Amino acid sequence: KALFSRGGLYYELKEDYAHALECYTNGGDHSKVSELLVRNAELHPGMGHYAEMEKYYRSLPEAEILASPSLMQGMSMLCALAMDYEGSERWYGELQKFAEHCGRQDAAGKQARSRLAWLDISLPQRGVNGLTETIPAVFRLLMNKEVTLPSFSVTSALPSIMNGGKDFSPWSKKDDLLYNTIRAPVMAVLGRDGVGLPDCAIAESKFEKGENISGRMLTIISRMSDLRNNGTPDMEFAVSGLLTRSQLAGGRGEDARRTVLALREQFEERGLTRFFPNMDAMLCRIDLHTGQLDRADEWYRAKAPRDPIHLNVMKRYQYFTQAMVEIADGQPDAALMTLSPLGPYIKTCGRYIDGIHLNVLTAIALYRKKDERWRERLTVALDAAAEYRFIRTVSVYGTAVLPLL
């Protein structure tokens, strides 16, 4: 037991929580297992190790979960990431009941209300339309010191804000108005996670609409030192992702590649390896755009998820990249198999941008198979793109989508 306890501590310090939990479980140290699960529940999905810890969460006695606001929050998010939205809402409801039975000044009640506010903003199945009311309401609670919020990630370790933890396409329709009206509450509610967010978000919204954002990018890049010192690496990655896409759109593929490699090197020095899978997928997309198909194939063989049976929604950027390589390699059936499991998630969670990408890629794959259903899928994609004026979302596929258009 002592050896397992030492082993658990070693892995815990290395942030290898899957092995830490295994050691603590084998050593019979249930309190350490519970402590690690509570601590993980306080992390946002981009940092939380939900997939590795799922079996440990699910093995906890229900009474223990019901006694802890942190664990109920963790179970609600875990179920959501596993696409068990009914289970997610059930645990949200249990947390609500817990909060209702606590007094206004009760520490446990304050914690429960804080967790509910976090879930209201973070749960993937909740759309963004209600956030224009939720965020100012949470802002007021924060100012009155009625809640304290765990950390957020607007990006979920993806190189995007518009299409990160949530899809903000509905906000894009009135991006200038929202930028001017709720910028301050958003930054206050998100804390460090909000540093640099409004400027990057509006630039990305304009970029998806095909506008020239070079001036906006200069302003954002000039503030990178502030973002690095006072913000989060998630936002650094989102800014670099937008810069990379704008460089690629301007025909500067080598500059785009250098941007990603430079950030990867910095993140490696800081131990931020959780971003590497999506960074590598970004490099693969650059290779596809610049005709470096051998390098793209190398990523596909070594790093693509390639497991359509066990969908992990946190890897969706990699699934789309995988499908792009499969189409480029003349494997339309493989691409359709990769894309198919994403459909229900995209529909339930209101992922409009992902939906456009899904339908365009599916249309290209069907077109290559001479299957006439490509027309229907392309029409759906173009209708969604037209609704939000997302020109770039379709045009990014260049000559692959041109024959269909």
Coordinates of N, CA, C and O in Angstrom, one line a residue, residues 15 17 36-50 53 57 70 73-74 77 81 115 118 122 150-153:
E15 N 1.2 15.1 -13.2 CA -0.1 15.4 -13.8 C -0.6 14.2 -14.7 O -1.3 14.4 -15.6
Y17 N -2.8 11.8 -14.3 CA -3.9 11.4 -13.4 C -4.4 10.0 -13.5 O -4.9 9.4 -12.6
L36 N -8.6 13.7 -6.0 CA -8.2 13.9 -7.3 C -9.4 14.2 -8.3 O -9.3 15.0 -9.1
L37 N -10.5 13.4 -8.1 CA -11.7 13.6 -8.9 C -12.3 15.0 -8.6 O -12.8 15.6 -9.6
V38 N -12.3 15.4 -7.4 CA -12.8 16.8 -7.1 C -12.0 17.8 -7.7 O -12.5 18.8 -8.3
R39 N -10.6 17.7 -7.6 CA -9.7 18.6 -8.2 C -9.9 18.7 -9.7 O -9.9 19.8 -10.3
N40 N -10.1 17.6 -10.3 CA -10.2 17.5 -11.8 C -11.5 18.2 -12.2 O -11.6 18.9 -13.2
A41 N -12.6 18.1 -11.4 CA -13.9 18.7 -11.7 C -13.8 20.2 -11.7 O -14.6 20.9 -12.3
E42 N -12.8 20.7 -11.0 CA -12.6 22.2 -10.9 C -11.9 22.8 -12.2 O -11.7 24.0 -12.3
L43 N -11.4 21.8 -13.0 CA -10.7 22.3 -14.3 C -11.7 22.3 -15.4 O -12.7 21.6 -15.4
H44 N -11.5 23.2 -16.4 CA -12.3 23.2 -17.6 C -12.0 22.1 -18.5 O -11.0 21.4 -18.4
P45 N -12.9 21.7 -19.4 CA -12.7 20.5 -20.2 C -11.4 20.5 -21.0 O -10.9 19.5 -21.3
G46 N -10.9 21.7 -21.4 CA -9.7 21.7 -22.1 C -8.5 21.3 -21.3 O -7.5 20.8 -21.8
M47 N -8.6 21.3 -19.9 CA -7.5 20.9 -19.0 C -7.9 19.6 -18.3 O -7.1 18.9 -17.8
G48 N -9.2 19.4 -18.0 CA -9.7 18.3 -17.3 C -9.4 17.0 -18.0 O -9.4 16.9 -19.2
H49 N -9.1 15.9 -17.2 CA -8.8 14.6 -17.8 C -10.0 13.7 -17.7 O -10.0 12.6 -17.1
Y50 N -11.1 14.2 -18.3 CA -12.4 13.5 -18.1 C -12.4 12.1 -18.7 O -12.9 11.1 -18.2
M53 N -10.4 9.6 -16.7 CA -10.9 9.5 -15.3 C -12.4 8.9 -15.3 O -12.9 8.7 -14.2
Y57 N -14.9 8.2 -11.9 CA -16.1 9.0 -11.6 C -17.3 8.0 -11.5 O -18.1 8.1 -10.6
S70 N -18.8 19.9 -6.2 CA -17.7 19.7 -7.2 C -17.9 18.4 -8.0 O -17.8 18.4 -9.2
Q73 N -20.9 18.7 -10.3 CA -20.5 19.5 -11.5 C -19.7 18.6 -12.4 O -19.9 18.6 -13.7
G74 N -18.7 17.9 -11.9 CA -17.9 17.0 -12.7 C -18.7 16.0 -13.4 O -18.4 15.7 -14.6
M77 N -20.6 17.5 -16.4 CA -19.7 17.8 -17.6 C -19.2 16.5 -18.2 O -19.2 16.4 -19.4
L81 N -19.7 15.5 -22.1 CA -18.6 15.1 -23.0 C -18.8 13.7 -23.6 O -18.3 13.5 -24.7
R115 N -21.0 26.5 -9.0 CA -20.9 25.4 -9.9 C -22.0 25.5 -10.9 O -21.8 25.2 -12.1
W118 N -21.2 28.1 -13.5 CA -20.2 27.6 -14.4 C -20.8 26.7 -15.4 O -20.5 26.8 -16.6
S122 N -20.9 26.7 -19.4 CA -19.9 25.8 -20.0 C -20.5 24.6 -20.7 O -19.9 24.0 -21.6
P150 N -15.0 28.6 -11.0 CA -13.8 27.9 -11.4 C -13.3 28.4 -12.8 O -14.0 29.2 -13.4
S151 N -12.2 28.0 -13.3 CA -11.7 28.5 -14.5 C -12.5 28.0 -15.7 O -13.1 26.9 -15.7
F152 N -12.5 28.8 -16.8 CA -13.2 28.4 -18.0 C -12.2 28.2 -19.1 O -11.0 28.5 -19.0
S153 N -12.7 27.6 -20.2 CA -11.9 27.7 -21.5 C -12.9 27.9 -22.6 O -13.8 27.1 -22.8

